[in-house]
C-alpha cells in the first residue's frame, strides 16, 4: 500500500480536495505568520532543557544534584499534563470560532507563561514561591501548547495548495527547528561572553528575556492572518458538547492517533531538549560541543522535514511511517550504545544526525496524516487531543525518563530503549490506521 487513498474513507495523500486556497506567494507568507508561535514555543522549551542545571540551582536547590535536576524535569513535564485540557477547551474554541482567532488566543496564554518564567526571582530571594511561579508558568505554556501545534497544522493543511499538503504542513515542525538553532546559537554566545559563575547566577536568563522581547512582533504578524476558506465554507460549527461527543465516539481514532505521535514526540525531545543535558551530564562533553551538536540537529531537522513532507505528497504517508518506525525500532539502542562506549564529539554528532533523519522523515508524514484522519468538523480538537496525550504521557517526560533510566540501570544508552518502544507504538498505529482497522465515526 503506497498511498493514503488505499484506506476507505480517508483523504488521499496527494489528491487535491479543493481548489487552491491562496496564491503561492500569499500562502508562503501565511506559513511564516502562522508558524511564528511555534517558533516561540519551542524556543522556550529548548531553553528550559538546555539550562536545566542552572534552573535547578536557581529554583529547585537541593543537596543532591540528581534530585534537583529531577525536580526541574518534573516541572518541565508537568506542563505537558495540561496539554490534553488545552486540546479540548482551546481546540473546541478554534473549531467553533475560527482558526485565526484561536491562534491569537493561544499565543496570549503562551506569552503569559513565558514572561512568568523569565522574570521569577530565585529561590534564595523569595523562597518556595519561586518554584511555584515557575510551575504556574509551565502549566500556562502547556495549556496553550495543547492546541498550538494542532491549530497551526490544521491551518496549514487547509490553506495548502493542491497536492502539496505534506510540504506545507511540514513547516510547522520546521519552524521549531529554526527556534532550536537560534536558541543554541544564543547559548553558544552566552558561553563565550560570560563566565561560568555569571551564567549560573543570572546570564542564563538572557535568552528568556529575548523571547519575551520578541512577543510583540509575533503578536503583530499573527493578528494579520486570514481565516481559512475551508473553515468559512463550513455550514455548521459544532458546540463544545458536540465536540466532546464526537471525541467520545472516535476514542479509538484518537487513541490510534496518539500512538502514531508517540515516536515523534519521544524522538524530538530526546534529540533536542535532552541532548544538551545528555552531552554535558552523561557523556561529560563540553557545553560547547553539546550546543554545536544540538545546532546541527536543528539544521538537519529543518532540511529534512520539508524534503520528506514533499516526498510523502508523492508516494503517500504509509511508506514513510512504516520504514522509519522500523529503522528507529532496530537502530536506536545500538547507535546510542556505540556512542556511550567511547563518547566523542564526532560520535555524538553522527548518532544525533542519524536520529534526526529518522525523526524528520517519520514526523513529516505523521503530522499531515493526523490532519487527514480526523473528522473535518472537529479536526483541530481531534488532532490536538491525540498529539497532546502522546506528549503528556510519553514525549514530554523523555528527559525525566531518560535521566531515571540511566540512574536505575547504570546503562548510559538506556534512552535508546525508550525510543525503540516509542517506535513500536508508531508502527502498530500505522498498521491500525492504514489497514482500516480504526476509522472515523
Short mmCIF file of C-alpha atoms in Angstrom, two decimals, residues 50-418:
data_model
loop_
_atom_site.label_atom_id
_atom_site.label_comp_id
_atom_site.label_asym_id
_atom_site.label_seq_id
_atom_site.Cartn_x
_atom_site.Cartn_y
_atom_site.Cartn_z
CA UNK A 50 19.45 23.36 27.90
CA UNK A 51 19.61 25.47 31.04
CA UNK A 52 18.05 22.75 33.22
CA UNK A 53 21.07 22.58 35.54
CA UNK A 54 21.01 26.35 36.12
CA UNK A 55 17.23 26.38 36.56
CA UNK A 56 17.62 23.56 39.08
CA UNK A 57 20.17 25.57 41.08
CA UNK A 58 18.06 28.75 40.92
CA UNK A 59 14.57 27.45 41.65
CA UNK A 60 14.99 23.88 42.98
CA UNK A 61 18.12 23.90 45.18
CA UNK A 62 19.00 20.60 46.84
CA UNK A 63 21.98 18.86 48.39
CA UNK A 64 21.64 16.23 45.65
CA UNK A 65 22.32 17.36 42.08
CA UNK A 66 20.28 14.37 40.86
CA UNK A 67 17.22 15.34 42.97
CA UNK A 68 17.49 18.97 41.94
CA UNK A 69 17.65 18.06 38.25
CA UNK A 70 14.79 15.60 38.60
CA UNK A 71 12.59 18.30 40.19
CA UNK A 72 13.40 20.58 37.27
CA UNK A 73 12.39 17.94 34.73
CA UNK A 74 9.25 17.08 36.74
CA UNK A 75 8.22 20.75 36.46
CA UNK A 76 9.09 20.66 32.76
CA UNK A 77 6.95 17.56 32.31
CA UNK A 78 4.07 18.95 34.40
CA UNK A 79 3.35 21.46 31.66
CA UNK A 80 2.62 18.60 29.33
CA UNK A 81 -0.09 17.29 31.63
CA UNK A 82 -2.06 20.47 30.86
CA UNK A 83 -1.94 19.77 27.13
CA UNK A 84 -4.96 17.43 26.91
CA UNK A 85 -7.08 20.00 28.77
CA UNK A 86 -5.87 22.75 26.44
CA UNK A 87 -6.52 20.50 23.45
CA UNK A 88 -10.18 20.02 24.37
CA UNK A 89 -11.01 23.55 25.58
CA UNK A 90 -8.94 25.61 23.14
CA UNK A 91 -9.38 23.07 20.34
CA UNK A 92 -13.15 23.35 20.66
CA UNK A 93 -12.80 27.14 20.60
CA UNK A 94 -10.80 27.01 17.35
CA UNK A 95 -13.18 24.51 15.71
CA UNK A 96 -16.16 26.70 16.63
CA UNK A 97 -14.89 30.30 16.46
CA UNK A 98 -12.16 30.09 13.83
CA UNK A 99 -8.51 29.25 13.19
CA UNK A 100 -7.21 32.82 13.26
CA UNK A 101 -8.88 33.99 16.49
CA UNK A 102 -7.96 30.78 18.27
CA UNK A 103 -4.28 31.04 17.32
CA UNK A 104 -4.14 34.60 18.65
CA UNK A 105 -5.63 33.45 21.97
CA UNK A 106 -3.16 30.56 22.34
CA UNK A 107 -0.28 32.94 21.73
CA UNK A 108 -1.52 35.25 24.51
CA UNK A 109 -1.64 32.40 27.02
CA UNK A 110 1.78 31.16 25.95
CA UNK A 111 3.20 34.67 26.35
CA UNK A 112 1.98 34.87 29.94
CA UNK A 113 3.82 31.67 30.84
CA UNK A 114 6.99 32.77 29.06
CA UNK A 115 7.16 36.12 30.84
CA UNK A 116 6.49 34.49 34.21
CA UNK A 117 9.42 32.08 33.89
CA UNK A 118 11.75 34.79 32.60
CA UNK A 119 11.14 37.22 35.46
CA UNK A 120 10.56 34.98 38.52
CA UNK A 121 13.11 35.73 41.27
CA UNK A 122 15.29 32.92 42.60
CA UNK A 123 14.51 30.55 45.47
CA UNK A 124 17.11 32.39 47.54
CA UNK A 125 15.18 35.64 47.05
CA UNK A 126 11.54 34.62 47.57
CA UNK A 127 11.69 31.06 48.87
CA UNK A 128 9.14 28.43 47.90
CA UNK A 129 7.17 30.96 45.84
CA UNK A 130 9.88 30.75 43.17
CA UNK A 131 9.33 27.11 42.12
CA UNK A 132 5.56 27.61 42.45
CA UNK A 133 5.63 30.54 40.00
CA UNK A 134 7.84 28.60 37.58
CA UNK A 135 5.38 25.70 37.78
CA UNK A 136 2.46 28.05 37.02
CA UNK A 137 4.38 29.40 34.04
CA UNK A 138 4.95 25.88 32.72
CA UNK A 139 1.26 24.99 33.24
CA UNK A 140 0.18 28.05 31.24
CA UNK A 141 2.64 27.15 28.48
CA UNK A 142 1.38 23.56 28.48
CA UNK A 143 -2.28 24.62 28.34
CA UNK A 144 -1.56 26.82 25.33
CA UNK A 145 0.74 24.30 23.63
CA UNK A 146 -2.04 21.71 23.85
CA UNK A 147 -3.63 23.27 20.80
CA UNK A 148 -0.88 25.46 19.32
CA UNK A 149 0.65 22.71 17.22
CA UNK A 150 -2.71 21.28 16.19
CA UNK A 151 -4.13 24.69 15.34
CA UNK A 152 -1.12 25.58 13.21
CA UNK A 153 -1.05 22.20 11.45
CA UNK A 154 -4.77 22.33 10.63
CA UNK A 155 -4.43 25.92 9.37
CA UNK A 156 -1.56 24.93 7.08
CA UNK A 157 -3.40 21.86 5.79
CA UNK A 158 -6.50 23.91 4.97
CA UNK A 159 -4.64 26.68 3.12
CA UNK A 160 -2.16 24.42 1.30
CA UNK A 161 -2.15 24.35 -2.49
CA UNK A 162 -3.39 21.05 -4.00
CA UNK A 163 -1.01 18.11 -3.89
CA UNK A 164 1.40 19.88 -1.51
CA UNK A 165 -0.30 19.42 1.84
CA UNK A 166 2.56 17.37 3.29
CA UNK A 167 5.10 20.00 2.23
CA UNK A 168 3.16 22.90 3.73
CA UNK A 169 2.27 21.16 7.00
CA UNK A 170 5.92 20.12 7.49
CA UNK A 171 6.82 23.78 8.03
CA UNK A 172 5.03 23.65 11.37
CA UNK A 173 7.76 21.33 12.67
CA UNK A 174 10.46 23.10 10.65
CA UNK A 175 9.72 26.36 12.47
CA UNK A 176 10.52 24.60 15.73
CA UNK A 177 13.91 23.59 14.36
CA UNK A 178 14.67 27.21 13.50
CA UNK A 179 13.92 28.04 17.14
CA UNK A 180 16.34 25.36 18.30
CA UNK A 181 19.11 26.74 16.10
CA UNK A 182 18.56 30.29 17.32
CA UNK A 183 18.45 29.18 20.96
CA UNK A 184 21.59 27.06 20.52
CA UNK A 185 23.41 29.97 18.89
CA UNK A 186 22.39 32.26 21.77
CA UNK A 187 23.58 29.67 24.27
CA UNK A 188 26.91 29.42 22.50
CA UNK A 189 27.29 33.22 22.54
CA UNK A 190 26.48 33.44 26.23
CA UNK A 191 29.01 30.70 26.94
CA UNK A 192 31.66 32.76 25.16
CA UNK A 193 30.77 36.16 26.61
CA UNK A 194 30.17 35.31 30.28
CA UNK A 195 31.98 33.31 32.93
CA UNK A 196 30.54 30.10 34.36
CA UNK A 197 29.71 31.91 37.61
CA UNK A 198 27.87 34.69 35.76
CA UNK A 199 25.87 32.20 33.71
CA UNK A 200 24.89 30.26 36.82
CA UNK A 201 23.95 33.44 38.68
CA UNK A 202 21.96 35.42 36.11
CA UNK A 203 23.18 35.23 32.49
CA UNK A 204 21.17 32.04 31.77
CA UNK A 205 18.06 34.25 31.86
CA UNK A 206 19.16 36.39 28.89
CA UNK A 207 17.65 34.13 26.17
CA UNK A 208 14.37 34.04 28.12
CA UNK A 209 14.36 37.85 28.21
CA UNK A 210 14.96 37.89 24.45
CA UNK A 211 12.00 35.54 23.99
CA UNK A 212 9.85 37.99 25.94
CA UNK A 213 11.05 40.91 23.81
CA UNK A 214 10.02 39.25 20.51
CA UNK A 215 6.48 38.59 21.76
CA UNK A 216 5.02 41.88 20.45
CA UNK A 217 6.39 41.17 16.97
CA UNK A 218 4.91 37.66 16.96
CA UNK A 219 1.54 39.05 18.06
CA UNK A 220 1.61 41.60 15.27
CA UNK A 221 2.28 39.16 12.46
CA UNK A 222 -0.14 36.51 13.75
CA UNK A 223 -3.00 39.02 14.03
CA UNK A 224 -2.61 39.63 10.28
CA UNK A 225 -3.62 36.04 9.44
CA UNK A 226 -6.67 35.50 7.25
CA UNK A 227 -9.25 32.86 8.15
CA UNK A 228 -9.08 29.69 6.02
CA UNK A 229 -11.67 29.30 3.28
CA UNK A 230 -12.31 25.73 4.40
CA UNK A 231 -13.49 26.98 7.80
CA UNK A 232 -15.53 29.86 6.34
CA UNK A 233 -17.27 27.48 3.92
CA UNK A 234 -18.39 25.16 6.70
CA UNK A 235 -22.13 25.42 7.34
CA UNK A 236 -22.09 24.11 10.89
CA UNK A 237 -19.62 24.93 13.64
CA UNK A 238 -20.03 22.43 16.47
CA UNK A 239 -20.58 23.38 20.10
CA UNK A 240 -18.32 22.19 22.91
CA UNK A 241 -20.88 19.47 23.77
CA UNK A 242 -20.94 18.24 20.17
CA UNK A 243 -17.15 18.21 20.00
CA UNK A 244 -16.82 16.26 23.24
CA UNK A 245 -19.46 13.83 21.96
CA UNK A 246 -17.53 13.36 18.71
CA UNK A 247 -14.33 12.71 20.66
CA UNK A 248 -16.20 10.07 22.66
CA UNK A 249 -17.42 8.34 19.50
CA UNK A 250 -13.95 8.49 18.00
CA UNK A 251 -11.98 7.44 21.07
CA UNK A 252 -10.33 4.60 19.14
CA UNK A 253 -9.24 7.02 16.40
CA UNK A 254 -7.81 9.45 18.95
CA UNK A 255 -6.02 6.56 20.68
CA UNK A 256 -4.50 5.33 17.43
CA UNK A 257 -3.51 8.90 16.57
CA UNK A 258 -1.83 9.20 19.96
CA UNK A 259 0.15 6.01 19.32
CA UNK A 260 1.17 7.35 15.92
CA UNK A 261 2.57 10.50 17.52
CA UNK A 262 4.45 8.85 20.40
CA UNK A 263 7.55 8.23 18.28
CA UNK A 264 7.50 11.81 17.01
CA UNK A 265 7.35 13.34 20.49
CA UNK A 266 9.82 10.96 22.15
CA UNK A 267 12.42 11.25 19.39
CA UNK A 268 12.04 15.02 19.17
CA UNK A 269 12.55 15.70 22.87
CA UNK A 270 15.36 13.15 23.01
CA UNK A 271 17.42 14.71 20.21
CA UNK A 272 16.70 18.36 21.05
CA UNK A 273 15.68 19.23 24.61
CA UNK A 274 17.56 16.34 26.28
CA UNK A 275 20.66 16.38 24.08
CA UNK A 276 22.49 19.25 25.86
CA UNK A 277 21.95 17.64 29.27
CA UNK A 278 22.92 14.21 27.90
CA UNK A 279 26.09 15.59 26.35
CA UNK A 280 27.20 17.51 29.44
CA UNK A 281 25.98 15.42 32.38
CA UNK A 282 26.12 11.88 30.95
CA UNK A 283 28.83 11.87 28.29
CA UNK A 284 30.87 14.60 30.04
CA UNK A 285 31.48 16.51 26.83
CA UNK A 286 31.88 20.27 26.91
CA UNK A 287 28.85 22.55 26.87
CA UNK A 288 30.14 23.99 23.61
CA UNK A 289 30.25 20.56 21.99
CA UNK A 290 26.72 19.74 23.17
CA UNK A 291 25.44 23.05 21.82
CA UNK A 292 27.13 22.58 18.47
CA UNK A 293 25.63 19.09 18.13
CA UNK A 294 22.20 20.47 19.02
CA UNK A 295 22.53 23.24 16.44
CA UNK A 296 23.45 20.67 13.78
CA UNK A 297 20.44 18.54 14.78
CA UNK A 298 18.15 21.55 14.38
CA UNK A 299 19.65 22.31 10.98
CA UNK A 300 19.32 18.68 9.90
CA UNK A 301 15.67 18.59 11.01
CA UNK A 302 14.99 21.89 9.26
CA UNK A 303 16.30 20.50 5.96
CA UNK A 304 14.79 17.01 6.11
CA UNK A 305 11.28 17.95 7.27
CA UNK A 306 10.09 19.82 4.15
CA UNK A 307 12.01 17.43 1.90
CA UNK A 308 10.31 14.37 3.36
CA UNK A 309 6.98 16.21 3.56
CA UNK A 310 7.20 16.68 -0.19
CA UNK A 311 8.19 13.01 -0.59
CA UNK A 312 5.05 11.99 1.34
CA UNK A 313 2.99 14.01 -1.15
CA UNK A 314 4.48 11.92 -3.96
CA UNK A 315 4.44 8.40 -2.53
CA UNK A 316 1.96 8.62 0.36
CA UNK A 317 2.27 8.61 4.14
CA UNK A 318 2.26 4.82 4.68
CA UNK A 319 5.73 4.01 3.23
CA UNK A 320 7.48 6.67 5.29
CA UNK A 321 5.71 5.77 8.52
CA UNK A 322 6.49 2.05 8.21
CA UNK A 323 10.07 2.45 7.02
CA UNK A 324 11.23 4.94 9.62
CA UNK A 325 9.43 3.44 12.59
CA UNK A 326 11.16 0.14 11.77
CA UNK A 327 14.55 1.82 11.43
CA UNK A 328 14.11 3.57 14.78
CA UNK A 329 12.95 0.36 16.43
CA UNK A 330 16.08 -1.57 15.44
CA UNK A 331 18.79 1.13 15.49
CA UNK A 332 18.03 3.48 18.42
CA UNK A 333 19.66 1.46 21.19
CA UNK A 334 22.61 0.10 19.15
CA UNK A 335 23.53 3.58 17.94
CA UNK A 336 23.45 5.04 21.46
CA UNK A 337 25.44 2.06 22.76
CA UNK A 338 28.11 2.76 20.16
CA UNK A 339 28.19 6.39 21.30
CA UNK A 340 28.47 5.80 25.05
CA UNK A 341 31.13 3.10 24.57
CA UNK A 342 33.61 5.81 23.52
CA UNK A 343 31.93 9.23 23.72
CA UNK A 344 33.42 11.86 21.46
CA UNK A 345 32.06 14.92 19.73
CA UNK A 346 32.27 13.18 16.36
CA UNK A 347 30.37 10.10 17.54
CA UNK A 348 27.70 12.16 19.24
CA UNK A 349 27.23 14.24 16.10
CA UNK A 350 26.96 11.13 13.90
CA UNK A 351 24.40 9.42 16.18
CA UNK A 352 22.31 12.54 16.66
CA UNK A 353 22.22 13.26 12.93
CA UNK A 354 21.07 9.69 12.28
CA UNK A 355 18.30 10.02 14.86
CA UNK A 356 17.46 13.41 13.35
CA UNK A 357 16.98 11.84 9.93
CA UNK A 358 14.69 9.18 11.41
CA UNK A 359 12.67 11.75 13.35
CA UNK A 360 12.26 14.22 10.47
CA UNK A 361 11.29 11.55 7.93
CA UNK A 362 8.71 9.98 10.25
CA UNK A 363 7.37 13.28 11.54
CA UNK A 364 6.93 14.76 8.06
CA UNK A 365 4.38 12.05 7.30
CA UNK A 366 2.87 11.87 10.79
CA UNK A 367 1.69 15.46 11.19
CA UNK A 368 -0.10 15.70 7.87
CA UNK A 369 -1.55 12.22 8.32
CA UNK A 370 -3.04 13.28 11.64
CA UNK A 371 -4.85 16.19 9.97
CA UNK A 372 -6.27 13.77 7.37
CA UNK A 373 -7.63 11.06 9.65
CA UNK A 374 -9.66 13.38 11.90
CA UNK A 375 -13.30 14.31 11.07
CA UNK A 376 -13.24 17.81 9.46
CA UNK A 377 -15.70 19.41 11.87
CA UNK A 378 -13.53 18.54 14.90
CA UNK A 379 -10.17 18.41 13.14
CA UNK A 380 -8.32 20.78 15.48
CA UNK A 381 -9.66 19.19 18.66
CA UNK A 382 -9.03 15.62 17.47
CA UNK A 383 -5.53 16.38 16.24
CA UNK A 384 -4.62 18.36 19.36
CA UNK A 385 -6.04 15.78 21.77
CA UNK A 386 -4.15 12.89 20.13
CA UNK A 387 -0.93 14.88 19.97
CA UNK A 388 -1.18 16.30 23.48
CA UNK A 389 -1.91 12.89 25.02
CA UNK A 390 1.19 11.46 23.34
CA UNK A 391 3.26 14.39 24.57
CA UNK A 392 1.80 14.44 28.07
CA UNK A 393 2.11 10.72 28.72
CA UNK A 394 5.31 9.96 26.81
CA UNK A 395 7.25 12.59 24.84
CA UNK A 396 7.29 15.43 27.36
CA UNK A 397 8.68 13.19 30.07
CA UNK A 398 11.52 11.93 27.87
CA UNK A 399 14.22 13.97 29.70
CA UNK A 400 12.86 12.73 33.03
CA UNK A 401 12.53 9.10 31.91
CA UNK A 402 15.98 9.16 30.29
CA UNK A 403 17.57 10.51 33.46
CA UNK A 404 15.76 7.89 35.56
CA UNK A 405 16.62 5.00 33.22
CA UNK A 406 20.32 5.84 33.25
CA UNK A 407 20.36 6.21 37.03
CA UNK A 408 18.38 3.00 37.61
CA UNK A 409 20.05 0.70 35.07
CA UNK A 410 23.52 2.18 35.05
CA UNK A 411 23.34 1.98 31.24
CA UNK A 412 24.04 5.33 29.60
CA UNK A 413 22.42 4.09 26.37
CA UNK A 414 19.13 3.28 28.14
CA UNK A 415 17.25 6.20 26.47
CA UNK A 416 17.52 4.14 23.28
CA UNK A 417 15.17 1.56 24.82
CA UNK A 418 12.62 4.31 25.43
#
